[in-house]
Short mmCIF file of C-alpha atoms in Angstrom, two decimals:
data_model
loop_
_atom_site.label_atom_id
_atom_site.label_comp_id
_atom_site.label_asym_id
_atom_site.label_seq_id
_atom_site.Cartn_x
_atom_site.Cartn_y
_atom_site.Cartn_z
CA UNK P 154 0.00 0.00 0.00
CA UNK P 155 2.27 2.83 -1.25
CA UNK P 156 -0.29 5.48 -0.19
CA UNK P 157 0.00 4.52 3.51
CA UNK P 158 1.23 7.60 5.40
CA UNK P 159 0.48 6.74 9.05
CA UNK P 160 0.99 3.49 10.96
CA UNK P 161 0.58 2.56 14.63
CA UNK P 162 1.54 -0.70 16.36
CA UNK P 163 1.32 -1.42 20.09
CA UNK P 164 1.52 -4.98 21.40
CA UNK P 165 3.73 -7.88 22.29
CA UNK P 166 6.75 -8.66 20.17
CA UNK P 167 6.40 -11.67 17.92
CA UNK P 168 8.37 -13.39 15.18
CA UNK P 169 5.33 -12.86 12.94
CA UNK P 170 5.31 -9.07 12.87
CA UNK P 171 3.42 -6.66 10.67
CA UNK P 172 5.00 -6.10 7.26
CA UNK P 173 4.54 -2.77 5.55
CA UNK P 174 4.83 -2.13 1.84
CA UNK P 175 8.46 -1.52 0.91
CA UNK P 176 7.52 1.61 -1.04
CA UNK P 177 5.15 3.08 1.58
CA UNK P 178 5.87 6.77 2.24
CA UNK P 179 5.20 7.10 5.95
CA UNK P 180 5.05 10.50 7.62
CA UNK P 181 3.84 9.29 11.06
CA UNK P 182 4.99 6.08 12.78
CA UNK P 183 4.19 4.70 16.27
CA UNK P 184 5.85 1.51 17.55
CA UNK P 185 5.60 0.23 21.13
CA UNK P 186 6.40 -3.20 22.56
CA UNK P 187 5.60 -2.98 26.28
CA UNK P 188 7.22 -6.32 27.13
CA UNK P 189 9.42 -6.32 30.22
CA UNK P 190 11.22 -9.58 29.47
CA UNK P 191 14.35 -9.68 27.34
CA UNK P 192 13.70 -9.43 23.60
CA UNK P 193 15.94 -11.61 21.41
CA UNK P 194 18.28 -9.83 18.98
CA UNK P 195 16.73 -11.68 16.03
CA UNK P 196 13.50 -9.81 16.65
CA UNK P 197 15.18 -6.50 15.85
CA UNK P 198 16.22 -7.76 12.43
CA UNK P 199 12.58 -8.71 11.83
CA UNK P 200 11.43 -5.26 12.91
CA UNK P 201 13.82 -3.63 10.47
CA UNK P 202 12.57 -5.87 7.66
CA UNK P 203 8.96 -5.00 8.51
CA UNK P 204 9.45 -1.29 7.85
CA UNK P 205 9.34 0.49 4.47
CA UNK P 206 12.67 0.83 2.69
CA UNK P 207 12.74 4.63 2.84
CA UNK P 208 11.86 6.49 6.05
CA UNK P 209 13.42 9.77 4.95
CA UNK P 210 9.95 11.37 4.68
CA UNK P 211 8.96 10.54 8.26
CA UNK P 212 8.08 13.70 10.21
CA UNK P 213 6.65 12.25 13.47
CA UNK P 214 8.04 9.18 15.24
CA UNK P 215 6.84 7.65 18.51
CA UNK P 216 9.01 4.79 19.69
CA UNK P 217 9.42 2.87 22.95
CA UNK P 218 12.71 2.04 24.64
CA UNK P 219 12.45 -1.60 23.51
CA UNK P 220 12.18 -0.56 19.86
CA UNK P 221 15.00 1.97 20.28
CA UNK P 222 17.42 -0.94 20.47
CA UNK P 223 16.46 -2.00 16.95
CA UNK P 224 18.85 0.50 15.45
CA UNK P 225 21.80 0.13 17.81
CA UNK P 226 25.06 -0.59 15.97
CA UNK P 227 25.91 -3.78 17.90
CA UNK P 228 25.72 -5.78 14.68
CA UNK P 229 27.53 -3.11 12.62
CA UNK P 230 24.77 -3.02 10.01
CA UNK P 231 22.76 -0.13 8.62
CA UNK P 232 19.10 0.01 9.59
CA UNK P 233 16.18 1.83 8.02
CA UNK P 234 16.03 4.27 10.93
CA UNK P 235 19.48 5.58 10.02
CA UNK P 236 17.87 8.12 7.68
CA UNK P 237 15.31 10.30 9.45
CA UNK P 238 16.36 13.55 7.83
CA UNK P 239 12.78 14.94 7.68
CA UNK P 240 11.90 14.14 11.31
CA UNK P 241 10.36 17.12 13.12
CA UNK P 242 8.88 15.46 16.21
CA UNK P 243 10.22 12.55 18.29
CA UNK P 244 8.31 10.96 21.18
CA UNK P 245 10.25 8.50 23.36
CA UNK P 246 8.28 6.14 25.59
CA UNK P 247 10.80 4.91 28.15
CA UNK P 248 9.52 1.67 29.71
CA UNK P 249 12.56 1.56 31.98
CA UNK P 250 15.30 4.06 32.69
CA UNK P 251 18.49 2.23 33.51
CA UNK P 252 21.79 3.63 32.29
CA UNK P 253 21.71 1.55 29.10
CA UNK P 254 18.39 3.19 28.19
CA UNK P 255 20.04 6.59 28.44
CA UNK P 256 22.88 5.38 26.23
CA UNK P 257 20.31 4.08 23.73
CA UNK P 258 18.75 7.55 23.47
CA UNK P 259 22.15 9.11 22.83
CA UNK P 260 23.05 6.52 20.19
CA UNK P 261 19.68 6.89 18.48
CA UNK P 262 20.09 10.66 18.18
CA UNK P 263 23.65 10.24 16.97
CA UNK P 264 22.90 7.68 14.25
CA UNK P 265 19.55 8.73 12.80
CA UNK P 266 20.57 11.98 11.12
CA UNK P 267 17.54 13.87 12.44
CA UNK P 268 19.07 17.35 12.25
CA UNK P 269 15.66 18.94 11.50
CA UNK P 270 14.17 17.74 14.79
CA UNK P 271 12.16 20.55 16.44
CA UNK P 272 10.13 18.87 19.21
CA UNK P 273 11.19 16.15 21.65
CA UNK P 274 8.85 14.47 24.14
CA UNK P 275 10.25 11.98 26.66
CA UNK P 276 7.89 9.95 28.85
CA UNK P 277 9.90 8.44 31.71
CA UNK P 278 8.56 5.57 33.82
CA UNK P 279 6.64 6.71 36.90
CA UNK P 280 8.70 4.35 39.06
CA UNK P 281 11.97 2.48 38.67
CA UNK P 282 12.98 -0.91 40.03
CA UNK P 283 16.66 0.07 39.90
CA UNK P 284 18.20 1.35 43.19
CA UNK P 285 19.18 5.01 43.02
CA UNK P 286 22.78 4.23 43.90
CA UNK P 287 23.01 2.12 40.72
CA UNK P 288 22.11 5.10 38.54
CA UNK P 289 24.92 7.54 39.23
CA UNK P 290 27.35 6.46 36.50
CA UNK P 291 27.93 9.00 33.72
CA UNK P 292 27.06 8.01 30.15
CA UNK P 293 29.34 9.59 27.57
CA UNK P 294 28.42 9.65 23.89
CA UNK P 295 29.69 12.35 21.54
CA UNK P 296 26.87 13.78 19.43
CA UNK P 297 27.49 15.58 16.11
CA UNK P 298 27.27 19.34 16.53
CA UNK P 299 24.22 19.70 14.26
CA UNK P 300 22.12 16.79 15.57
CA UNK P 301 19.97 19.00 17.85
CA UNK P 302 20.65 22.35 16.20
CA UNK P 303 16.97 22.96 15.35
CA UNK P 304 15.41 21.56 18.53
CA UNK P 305 13.09 24.24 19.92
CA UNK P 306 10.90 22.49 22.48
CA UNK P 307 11.42 19.65 25.00
CA UNK P 308 8.90 18.09 27.38
CA UNK P 309 9.92 15.45 29.92
CA UNK P 310 7.17 13.60 31.82
CA UNK P 311 7.75 11.94 35.24
CA UNK P 312 11.02 13.79 35.78
CA UNK P 313 12.28 12.60 39.18
CA UNK P 314 15.68 14.33 39.41
CA UNK P 315 17.58 11.07 39.13
CA UNK P 316 21.13 11.41 37.90
CA UNK P 317 20.51 9.86 34.48
CA UNK P 318 17.49 12.14 33.95
CA UNK P 319 19.57 15.18 34.86
CA UNK P 320 22.25 13.95 32.44
CA UNK P 321 19.72 13.77 29.62
CA UNK P 322 18.42 17.28 30.30
CA UNK P 323 21.98 18.61 30.58
CA UNK P 324 22.87 17.11 27.20
CA UNK P 325 19.83 18.72 25.58
CA UNK P 326 20.70 22.10 27.07
CA UNK P 327 24.26 21.88 25.79
CA UNK P 328 23.47 20.66 22.28
CA UNK P 329 20.11 22.28 21.50
CA UNK P 330 21.36 25.76 20.67
CA UNK P 331 17.93 26.89 19.36
CA UNK P 332 15.97 25.63 22.37
CA UNK P 333 13.17 28.01 23.38
CA UNK P 334 11.14 25.99 25.85
CA UNK P 335 11.74 23.08 28.23
CA UNK P 336 8.91 21.66 30.35
CA UNK P 337 9.71 19.17 33.12
CA UNK P 338 6.72 17.47 34.74
CA UNK P 339 7.85 16.15 38.13
CA UNK P 340 6.13 14.68 41.22
CA UNK P 341 9.01 15.88 43.42
CA UNK P 342 9.36 19.41 44.76
CA UNK P 343 13.13 19.14 45.10
CA UNK P 344 15.97 17.01 43.72
CA UNK P 345 16.39 13.61 45.32
CA UNK P 346 19.42 13.08 47.55
CA UNK P 347 21.41 11.13 45.00
CA UNK P 348 25.21 11.56 44.75
CA UNK P 349 26.12 13.91 41.92
CA UNK P 350 22.66 15.34 41.20
CA UNK P 351 23.27 18.80 42.60
CA UNK P 352 26.72 18.93 41.01
CA UNK P 353 25.12 18.10 37.66
CA UNK P 354 22.28 20.64 37.99
CA UNK P 355 21.28 21.23 34.35
CA UNK P 356 20.02 24.75 35.08
CA UNK P 357 23.19 26.03 36.72
CA UNK P 358 24.15 27.96 33.57
CA UNK P 359 22.83 31.44 32.81
CA UNK P 360 21.46 30.57 29.41
CA UNK P 361 18.20 32.33 28.59
CA UNK P 362 15.18 30.25 27.59
CA UNK P 363 11.76 29.29 28.98
CA UNK P 364 12.08 26.49 31.55
CA UNK P 365 9.07 25.31 33.50
CA UNK P 366 8.95 22.65 36.15
CA UNK P 367 5.43 21.45 36.83
CA UNK P 368 4.85 19.39 39.95
CA UNK P 369 2.16 16.78 39.47
#
């Protein structure tokens, strides 16, 4: 169906996935696999095969943290999500937020060539099973200078002031030179007492932009 422009899938992963027309010209794509158990690497090859050959016209992408791994370079192969040059809006549904999930976000932004990205929405999990003391390690990935050059708005849901969340916000503030608005929706009135959080305060600079923290 070449005329297909929008596609949404939410459900368990399976070896018998959907398969879209290779010449479909998608502009809006939603993929979420809410499984908590480990997903075999073979599944990610199947996911890549299920997508159209050319995603360069995609303008809105919603993707969960499980599906983020589908384009990681562990196998040293190119994937169809390596060319998102028209992407304007990215929504990340983080089902967990361990340090490898943060690294996955960085690697996704680095590899997908989405330099036209204007809006980023990150939905963090409301709770985490990982002890706070296990989340203080820094994640270091060098992003190309232009990867977030056009990002103008960021919204982060369930922001809990954990170190990895602060790291993510700090990265966006450093790299998104055109950022006009950042909205953090947090249930906590103050940063948690986690080593390194105050030292890594993302708003310690004097950069001018609209930053709102909403306490839910």
